[in-house]
mmCIF file of C-alpha atoms in Angstrom:
data_model
loop_
_atom_site.group_PDB
_atom_site.id
_atom_site.type_symbol
_atom_site.label_atom_id
_atom_site.label_comp_id
_atom_site.label_asym_id
_atom_site.label_seq_id
_atom_site.Cartn_x
_atom_site.Cartn_y
_atom_site.Cartn_z
ATOM 1 C CA UNK A 1 -21.724 -95.447 8.840
ATOM 2 C CA UNK A 2 -22.854 -92.878 6.249
ATOM 3 C CA UNK A 3 -22.772 -89.107 5.773
ATOM 4 C CA UNK A 4 -25.865 -88.699 7.897
ATOM 5 C CA UNK A 5 -24.044 -90.144 10.920
ATOM 6 C CA UNK A 6 -21.143 -87.759 10.335
ATOM 7 C CA UNK A 7 -23.482 -84.770 10.159
ATOM 8 C CA UNK A 8 -25.090 -85.737 13.487
ATOM 9 C CA UNK A 9 -21.703 -86.040 15.187
ATOM 10 C CA UNK A 10 -20.423 -82.723 13.844
ATOM 11 C CA UNK A 11 -23.650 -80.874 14.688
ATOM 12 C CA UNK A 12 -23.698 -82.300 18.224
ATOM 13 C CA UNK A 13 -20.042 -81.380 18.763
ATOM 14 C CA UNK A 14 -20.718 -77.852 17.522
ATOM 15 C CA UNK A 15 -23.826 -77.337 19.667
ATOM 16 C CA UNK A 16 -22.833 -79.296 22.775
ATOM 17 C CA UNK A 17 -26.091 -81.262 23.004
ATOM 18 C CA UNK A 18 -28.267 -83.679 21.062
ATOM 19 C CA UNK A 19 -31.315 -81.451 21.337
ATOM 20 C CA UNK A 20 -29.527 -78.376 19.960
ATOM 21 C CA UNK A 21 -28.086 -80.480 17.126
ATOM 22 C CA UNK A 22 -31.602 -81.732 16.341
ATOM 23 C CA UNK A 23 -32.874 -78.156 16.099
ATOM 24 C CA UNK A 24 -30.058 -77.246 13.691
ATOM 25 C CA UNK A 25 -30.662 -80.315 11.543
ATOM 26 C CA UNK A 26 -34.460 -79.995 11.764
ATOM 27 C CA UNK A 27 -35.024 -83.556 13.025
ATOM 28 C CA UNK A 28 -36.333 -85.049 16.264
ATOM 29 C CA UNK A 29 -33.858 -85.238 19.145
ATOM 30 C CA UNK A 30 -34.266 -89.040 19.625
ATOM 31 C CA UNK A 31 -33.171 -89.559 16.017
ATOM 32 C CA UNK A 32 -29.859 -87.789 16.658
ATOM 33 C CA UNK A 33 -29.275 -89.718 19.870
ATOM 34 C CA UNK A 34 -30.128 -93.042 18.254
ATOM 35 C CA UNK A 35 -27.942 -92.532 15.156
ATOM 36 C CA UNK A 36 -24.934 -91.501 17.200
ATOM 37 C CA UNK A 37 -25.450 -94.515 19.492
ATOM 38 C CA UNK A 38 -25.546 -96.753 16.390
ATOM 39 C CA UNK A 39 -22.278 -95.235 15.203
ATOM 40 C CA UNK A 40 -20.628 -95.707 18.601
ATOM 41 C CA UNK A 41 -21.711 -99.358 18.657
ATOM 42 C CA UNK A 42 -20.283 -99.856 15.162
ATOM 43 C CA UNK A 43 -16.971 -98.255 16.166
ATOM 44 C CA UNK A 44 -16.852 -99.952 19.560
ATOM 45 C CA UNK A 45 -16.162 -96.742 21.454
ATOM 46 C CA UNK A 46 -17.968 -93.721 22.888
ATOM 47 C CA UNK A 47 -17.708 -90.477 20.990
ATOM 48 C CA UNK A 48 -19.534 -88.351 23.584
ATOM 49 C CA UNK A 49 -19.684 -88.148 27.341
ATOM 50 C CA UNK A 50 -23.341 -87.641 28.151
ATOM 51 C CA UNK A 51 -24.606 -85.652 31.110
ATOM 52 C CA UNK A 52 -27.535 -83.481 32.122
ATOM 53 C CA UNK A 53 -25.482 -80.515 30.914
ATOM 54 C CA UNK A 54 -25.293 -81.892 27.378
ATOM 55 C CA UNK A 55 -22.887 -83.988 25.322
ATOM 56 C CA UNK A 56 -19.115 -83.475 25.337
ATOM 57 C CA UNK A 57 -16.690 -85.140 22.959
ATOM 58 C CA UNK A 58 -14.392 -87.815 24.321
ATOM 59 C CA UNK A 59 -10.729 -87.686 23.245
ATOM 60 C CA UNK A 60 -11.528 -90.273 20.570
ATOM 61 C CA UNK A 61 -14.627 -88.291 19.641
ATOM 62 C CA UNK A 62 -12.613 -85.085 19.172
ATOM 63 C CA UNK A 63 -10.402 -86.740 16.582
ATOM 64 C CA UNK A 64 -13.416 -88.378 14.906
ATOM 65 C CA UNK A 65 -15.426 -85.134 14.777
ATOM 66 C CA UNK A 66 -12.506 -83.179 13.294
ATOM 67 C CA UNK A 67 -12.037 -85.727 10.513
ATOM 68 C CA UNK A 68 -15.799 -86.015 9.966
ATOM 69 C CA UNK A 69 -15.985 -82.235 9.473
ATOM 70 C CA UNK A 70 -13.240 -82.410 6.841
ATOM 71 C CA UNK A 71 -15.055 -85.232 5.051
ATOM 72 C CA UNK A 72 -18.306 -83.261 5.035
ATOM 73 C CA UNK A 73 -16.519 -80.181 3.703
ATOM 74 C CA UNK A 74 -14.880 -82.260 0.962
ATOM 75 C CA UNK A 75 -18.213 -83.815 0.053
ATOM 76 C CA UNK A 76 -19.849 -80.390 -0.147
ATOM 77 C CA UNK A 77 -17.071 -79.127 -2.412
ATOM 78 C CA UNK A 78 -17.485 -82.217 -4.579
ATOM 79 C CA UNK A 79 -21.233 -81.645 -4.802
ATOM 80 C CA UNK A 80 -20.721 -77.948 -5.621
ATOM 81 C CA UNK A 81 -18.172 -78.739 -8.341
ATOM 82 C CA UNK A 82 -20.442 -81.342 -9.882
ATOM 83 C CA UNK A 83 -23.431 -79.017 -9.803
ATOM 84 C CA UNK A 84 -21.357 -76.263 -11.394
ATOM 85 C CA UNK A 85 -20.259 -78.638 -14.162
ATOM 86 C CA UNK A 86 -23.838 -79.742 -14.844
ATOM 87 C CA UNK A 87 -24.971 -76.116 -14.979
ATOM 88 C CA UNK A 88 -22.157 -75.120 -17.336
ATOM 89 C CA UNK A 89 -20.295 -72.984 -14.807
ATOM 90 C CA UNK A 90 -17.290 -75.294 -14.661
ATOM 91 C CA UNK A 91 -15.509 -77.550 -17.141
ATOM 92 C CA UNK A 92 -13.657 -77.107 -20.428
ATOM 93 C CA UNK A 93 -14.383 -76.153 -24.028
ATOM 94 C CA UNK A 94 -12.197 -77.120 -26.979
ATOM 95 C CA UNK A 95 -12.363 -74.292 -29.503
ATOM 96 C CA UNK A 96 -11.023 -74.306 -33.048
ATOM 97 C CA UNK A 97 -10.552 -71.294 -35.310
ATOM 98 C CA UNK A 98 -8.514 -69.909 -38.194
ATOM 99 C CA UNK A 99 -5.196 -68.394 -37.230
ATOM 100 C CA UNK A 100 -6.319 -65.150 -38.843
ATOM 101 C CA UNK A 101 -8.971 -64.805 -36.123
ATOM 102 C CA UNK A 102 -6.407 -64.790 -33.314
ATOM 103 C CA UNK A 103 -6.545 -60.991 -33.182
ATOM 104 C CA UNK A 104 -9.202 -58.293 -33.159
ATOM 105 C CA UNK A 105 -12.694 -58.651 -31.731
ATOM 106 C CA UNK A 106 -12.578 -62.423 -31.429
ATOM 107 C CA UNK A 107 -9.567 -62.243 -29.148
ATOM 108 C CA UNK A 108 -11.403 -59.688 -27.026
ATOM 109 C CA UNK A 109 -14.360 -62.079 -26.636
ATOM 110 C CA UNK A 110 -12.009 -64.850 -25.510
ATOM 111 C CA UNK A 111 -10.361 -62.588 -22.944
ATOM 112 C CA UNK A 112 -13.709 -61.499 -21.522
ATOM 113 C CA UNK A 113 -14.929 -65.088 -21.370
ATOM 114 C CA UNK A 114 -11.887 -66.121 -19.345
ATOM 115 C CA UNK A 115 -12.453 -63.199 -16.993
ATOM 116 C CA UNK A 116 -16.168 -63.939 -16.538
ATOM 117 C CA UNK A 117 -15.849 -67.739 -16.373
ATOM 118 C CA UNK A 118 -12.560 -68.546 -14.613
ATOM 119 C CA UNK A 119 -13.676 -72.128 -13.887
ATOM 120 C CA UNK A 120 -14.106 -72.988 -17.579
ATOM 121 C CA UNK A 121 -10.874 -73.860 -19.367
ATOM 122 C CA UNK A 122 -10.616 -72.885 -23.045
ATOM 123 C CA UNK A 123 -8.465 -75.266 -25.077
ATOM 124 C CA UNK A 124 -7.587 -73.499 -28.324
ATOM 125 C CA UNK A 125 -6.656 -74.970 -31.696
ATOM 126 C CA UNK A 126 -5.680 -73.015 -34.799
ATOM 127 C CA UNK A 127 -6.368 -75.114 -37.897
ATOM 128 C CA UNK A 128 -7.697 -74.938 -41.482
ATOM 129 C CA UNK A 129 -11.353 -75.505 -42.301
ATOM 130 C CA UNK A 130 -11.024 -79.175 -43.304
ATOM 131 C CA UNK A 131 -9.255 -80.083 -40.073
ATOM 132 C CA UNK A 132 -11.737 -78.142 -37.959
ATOM 133 C CA UNK A 133 -14.672 -79.984 -39.520
ATOM 134 C CA UNK A 134 -13.024 -83.379 -38.991
ATOM 135 C CA UNK A 135 -12.288 -82.565 -35.361
ATOM 136 C CA UNK A 136 -15.894 -81.467 -34.745
ATOM 137 C CA UNK A 137 -17.231 -84.759 -36.090
ATOM 138 C CA UNK A 138 -14.681 -86.834 -34.152
ATOM 139 C CA UNK A 139 -15.406 -85.020 -30.886
ATOM 140 C CA UNK A 140 -11.917 -83.555 -30.544
ATOM 141 C CA UNK A 141 -13.437 -80.077 -30.764
ATOM 142 C CA UNK A 142 -16.563 -78.745 -29.082
ATOM 143 C CA UNK A 143 -16.973 -75.737 -31.348
ATOM 144 C CA UNK A 144 -15.277 -74.027 -34.282
ATOM 145 C CA UNK A 145 -15.453 -70.412 -35.416
ATOM 146 C CA UNK A 146 -15.132 -69.984 -39.165
ATOM 147 C CA UNK A 147 -15.880 -67.574 -41.976
ATOM 148 C CA UNK A 148 -19.204 -68.015 -43.748
ATOM 149 C CA UNK A 149 -22.976 -68.065 -43.481
ATOM 150 C CA UNK A 150 -25.018 -70.326 -41.145
ATOM 151 C CA UNK A 151 -25.918 -72.651 -44.033
ATOM 152 C CA UNK A 152 -22.272 -73.423 -44.784
ATOM 153 C CA UNK A 153 -22.239 -76.515 -42.534
ATOM 154 C CA UNK A 154 -25.675 -78.137 -43.005
ATOM 155 C CA UNK A 155 -24.998 -81.206 -40.795
ATOM 156 C CA UNK A 156 -23.864 -79.103 -37.836
ATOM 157 C CA UNK A 157 -25.572 -76.631 -35.548
ATOM 158 C CA UNK A 158 -24.505 -73.117 -36.452
ATOM 159 C CA UNK A 159 -24.912 -69.621 -35.084
ATOM 160 C CA UNK A 160 -24.026 -66.304 -36.698
ATOM 161 C CA UNK A 161 -21.784 -64.374 -34.329
ATOM 162 C CA UNK A 162 -20.926 -61.192 -36.192
ATOM 163 C CA UNK A 163 -19.391 -59.604 -39.249
ATOM 164 C CA UNK A 164 -16.260 -57.696 -40.183
ATOM 165 C CA UNK A 165 -15.461 -55.323 -42.988
ATOM 166 C CA UNK A 166 -13.386 -56.683 -45.837
ATOM 167 C CA UNK A 167 -10.211 -54.644 -46.166
ATOM 168 C CA UNK A 168 -7.765 -54.213 -49.003
ATOM 169 C CA UNK A 169 -4.105 -54.104 -48.010
ATOM 170 C CA UNK A 170 -2.110 -51.714 -50.208
ATOM 171 C CA UNK A 171 1.519 -50.604 -50.387
ATOM 172 C CA UNK A 172 1.936 -47.296 -48.581
ATOM 173 C CA UNK A 173 2.780 -45.542 -51.861
ATOM 174 C CA UNK A 174 -0.109 -47.019 -53.840
ATOM 175 C CA UNK A 175 -2.364 -44.349 -55.434
ATOM 176 C CA UNK A 176 -5.462 -45.868 -53.761
ATOM 177 C CA UNK A 177 -3.852 -45.524 -50.332
ATOM 178 C CA UNK A 178 -4.849 -41.863 -50.336
ATOM 179 C CA UNK A 179 -8.558 -42.769 -50.464
ATOM 180 C CA UNK A 180 -10.553 -43.319 -47.257
ATOM 181 C CA UNK A 181 -12.415 -46.199 -48.942
ATOM 182 C CA UNK A 182 -11.745 -48.270 -52.057
ATOM 183 C CA UNK A 183 -14.412 -49.467 -54.489
ATOM 184 C CA UNK A 184 -14.358 -52.816 -56.232
ATOM 185 C CA UNK A 185 -14.188 -51.084 -59.590
ATOM 186 C CA UNK A 186 -10.943 -49.421 -58.447
ATOM 187 C CA UNK A 187 -9.321 -52.837 -58.038
ATOM 188 C CA UNK A 188 -9.589 -54.035 -61.630
ATOM 189 C CA UNK A 189 -6.187 -54.829 -63.096
ATOM 190 C CA UNK A 190 -4.512 -55.310 -59.720
ATOM 191 C CA UNK A 191 -2.498 -58.379 -58.707
ATOM 192 C CA UNK A 192 -3.953 -60.001 -55.595
ATOM 193 C CA UNK A 193 -1.841 -61.965 -53.135
ATOM 194 C CA UNK A 194 -3.989 -64.534 -51.341
ATOM 195 C CA UNK A 195 -2.827 -67.009 -48.698
ATOM 196 C CA UNK A 196 -3.385 -70.698 -49.301
ATOM 197 C CA UNK A 197 -4.228 -70.870 -45.589
ATOM 198 C CA UNK A 198 -7.797 -70.348 -44.430
ATOM 199 C CA UNK A 199 -9.695 -68.131 -44.821
ATOM 200 C CA UNK A 200 -7.787 -67.422 -48.044
ATOM 201 C CA UNK A 201 -10.039 -69.672 -50.118
ATOM 202 C CA UNK A 202 -13.157 -67.877 -48.853
ATOM 203 C CA UNK A 203 -11.706 -64.463 -49.660
ATOM 204 C CA UNK A 204 -10.649 -65.720 -53.086
ATOM 205 C CA UNK A 205 -14.261 -66.697 -53.791
ATOM 206 C CA UNK A 206 -15.442 -63.227 -52.802
ATOM 207 C CA UNK A 207 -12.812 -61.680 -55.047
ATOM 208 C CA UNK A 208 -13.861 -63.751 -58.050
ATOM 209 C CA UNK A 209 -17.553 -63.027 -57.444
ATOM 210 C CA UNK A 210 -16.880 -59.277 -57.353
ATOM 211 C CA UNK A 211 -14.349 -58.903 -60.177
ATOM 212 C CA UNK A 212 -14.614 -61.858 -62.556
ATOM 213 C CA UNK A 213 -16.162 -61.264 -65.960
ATOM 214 C CA UNK A 214 -16.861 -63.737 -68.814
ATOM 215 C CA UNK A 215 -13.753 -62.665 -70.700
ATOM 216 C CA UNK A 216 -11.693 -61.264 -67.894
ATOM 217 C CA UNK A 217 -10.752 -62.281 -64.364
ATOM 218 C CA UNK A 218 -8.594 -60.887 -61.591
ATOM 219 C CA UNK A 219 -4.945 -61.867 -61.369
ATOM 220 C CA UNK A 220 -4.622 -63.990 -58.228
ATOM 221 C CA UNK A 221 -1.457 -65.435 -56.728
ATOM 222 C CA UNK A 222 -2.226 -68.212 -54.236
ATOM 223 C CA UNK A 223 0.758 -68.333 -51.899
ATOM 224 C CA UNK A 224 1.733 -70.854 -49.244
ATOM 225 C CA UNK A 225 2.616 -68.028 -46.907
ATOM 226 C CA UNK A 226 1.308 -66.656 -43.639
ATOM 227 C CA UNK A 227 -0.795 -63.534 -43.472
ATOM 228 C CA UNK A 228 2.161 -61.584 -42.099
ATOM 229 C CA UNK A 229 4.440 -62.713 -44.922
ATOM 230 C CA UNK A 230 1.851 -61.743 -47.547
ATOM 231 C CA UNK A 231 1.455 -58.309 -45.979
ATOM 232 C CA UNK A 232 5.227 -57.898 -46.100
ATOM 233 C CA UNK A 233 5.087 -58.648 -49.840
ATOM 234 C CA UNK A 234 2.313 -56.073 -50.181
ATOM 235 C CA UNK A 235 4.497 -53.549 -48.386
ATOM 236 C CA UNK A 236 7.311 -54.359 -50.817
ATOM 237 C CA UNK A 237 5.057 -53.570 -53.787
ATOM 238 C CA UNK A 238 4.552 -57.146 -55.001
ATOM 239 C CA UNK A 239 0.779 -56.778 -55.173
ATOM 240 C CA UNK A 240 -2.249 -56.068 -53.002
ATOM 241 C CA UNK A 241 -4.291 -58.345 -50.760
ATOM 242 C CA UNK A 242 -7.786 -58.712 -49.343
ATOM 243 C CA UNK A 243 -7.875 -59.261 -45.601
ATOM 244 C CA UNK A 244 -10.329 -59.562 -42.744
ATOM 245 C CA UNK A 245 -10.738 -56.413 -40.682
ATOM 246 C CA UNK A 246 -8.892 -57.953 -37.755
ATOM 247 C CA UNK A 247 -5.686 -57.882 -39.833
ATOM 248 C CA UNK A 248 -5.709 -54.082 -39.903
ATOM 249 C CA UNK A 249 -4.101 -54.039 -36.476
ATOM 250 C CA UNK A 250 -0.882 -55.443 -37.938
ATOM 251 C CA UNK A 251 1.645 -52.638 -38.348
ATOM 252 C CA UNK A 252 5.247 -52.283 -39.366
ATOM 253 C CA UNK A 253 4.846 -54.355 -42.539
ATOM 254 C CA UNK A 254 4.632 -51.471 -44.989
ATOM 255 C CA UNK A 255 0.964 -52.045 -45.823
ATOM 256 C CA UNK A 256 -2.041 -49.789 -45.263
ATOM 257 C CA UNK A 257 -5.640 -50.963 -45.003
ATOM 258 C CA UNK A 258 -8.732 -49.482 -46.574
ATOM 259 C CA UNK A 259 -12.344 -50.787 -46.430
ATOM 260 C CA UNK A 260 -13.731 -52.144 -49.695
ATOM 261 C CA UNK A 261 -17.119 -50.766 -50.782
ATOM 262 C CA UNK A 262 -19.629 -51.351 -53.507
ATOM 263 C CA UNK A 263 -22.711 -49.311 -54.369
ATOM 264 C CA UNK A 264 -24.443 -50.476 -51.192
ATOM 265 C CA UNK A 265 -21.633 -49.616 -48.819
ATOM 266 C CA UNK A 266 -18.961 -51.656 -47.082
ATOM 267 C CA UNK A 267 -18.412 -55.269 -48.058
ATOM 268 C CA UNK A 268 -18.802 -57.352 -44.935
ATOM 269 C CA UNK A 269 -17.968 -60.973 -44.194
ATOM 270 C CA UNK A 270 -19.752 -63.052 -41.594
ATOM 271 C CA UNK A 271 -18.496 -65.447 -38.953
ATOM 272 C CA UNK A 272 -20.291 -68.451 -37.549
ATOM 273 C CA UNK A 273 -19.828 -70.827 -34.654
ATOM 274 C CA UNK A 274 -20.537 -74.469 -35.509
ATOM 275 C CA UNK A 275 -20.814 -77.514 -33.256
ATOM 276 C CA UNK A 276 -22.054 -81.083 -33.454
ATOM 277 C CA UNK A 277 -25.766 -81.437 -32.591
ATOM 278 C CA UNK A 278 -25.038 -84.379 -30.253
ATOM 279 C CA UNK A 279 -22.497 -82.460 -28.182
ATOM 280 C CA UNK A 280 -23.834 -82.442 -24.612
ATOM 281 C CA UNK A 281 -21.050 -80.448 -22.958
ATOM 282 C CA UNK A 282 -22.810 -77.980 -20.585
ATOM 283 C CA UNK A 283 -19.810 -75.624 -20.681
ATOM 284 C CA UNK A 284 -20.231 -75.377 -24.455
ATOM 285 C CA UNK A 285 -23.660 -73.788 -23.990
ATOM 286 C CA UNK A 286 -22.138 -71.206 -21.657
ATOM 287 C CA UNK A 287 -19.482 -70.408 -24.242
ATOM 288 C CA UNK A 288 -22.039 -70.122 -27.048
ATOM 289 C CA UNK A 289 -24.079 -67.674 -24.985
ATOM 290 C CA UNK A 290 -20.940 -65.602 -24.483
ATOM 291 C CA UNK A 291 -20.230 -65.637 -28.227
ATOM 292 C CA UNK A 292 -23.791 -64.590 -28.969
ATOM 293 C CA UNK A 293 -23.671 -61.668 -26.568
ATOM 294 C CA UNK A 294 -20.088 -60.714 -27.309
ATOM 295 C CA UNK A 295 -19.094 -61.154 -23.666
#
């Protein structure tokens, strides 16, 4: 007995004759008759009462045909699920990112992906850069989204997925808060509060590159605090902070946000997706396409 025998039984039961079943299945009528006879001999019982009017299920045949139909439906669902997984329409993706990216445009992309691909499960992990890289190499993560340029992770596949403006967070009563934009030269002599958590180290490097001089450097306080706690300190007048644009949606902390410009315009920071070149997860490719298109 195999699936072919079950299909012949179900088709014959549905059509009421071997010849009509053969037409549906696009085979010769003797093949249907012979296969069903083989099945009946294997089972030791008749499944159909045969007559010149056609073929009618016996009581045993009715039970057999009903179960055979369920088996065929289950097999079809199994085949469809497997095909969907192979084509990247079903499965799961383990995604790592900095906690600071859990808001703004990135969150919007994740929401749209879930809406457009309900059969792909996103498993999310917030972690610092070092942990994300280790998890990519170990296979715990499929992909990580981090701050930087595509050449930051030379042993991984990378893809640029967008940029954000760099913002300066200021106390509400700070003199620069009245300006629509703030220039790097305006920030000399300020005390910067930077989180020890990622992407704090990346922003610190940008800060040093923009403001450090041979005999003078910016005052930087590296704090083991969350972004929200640092913004609360900014609101209390303890200093100012550089933040990704997505942080500007945080309110009620006493801080205001202004874009930072130089002579060429806004200072922007890029984001990349990185994944191991040997990762063969089909759902990962679907997710990467969504990241690339922003949907």
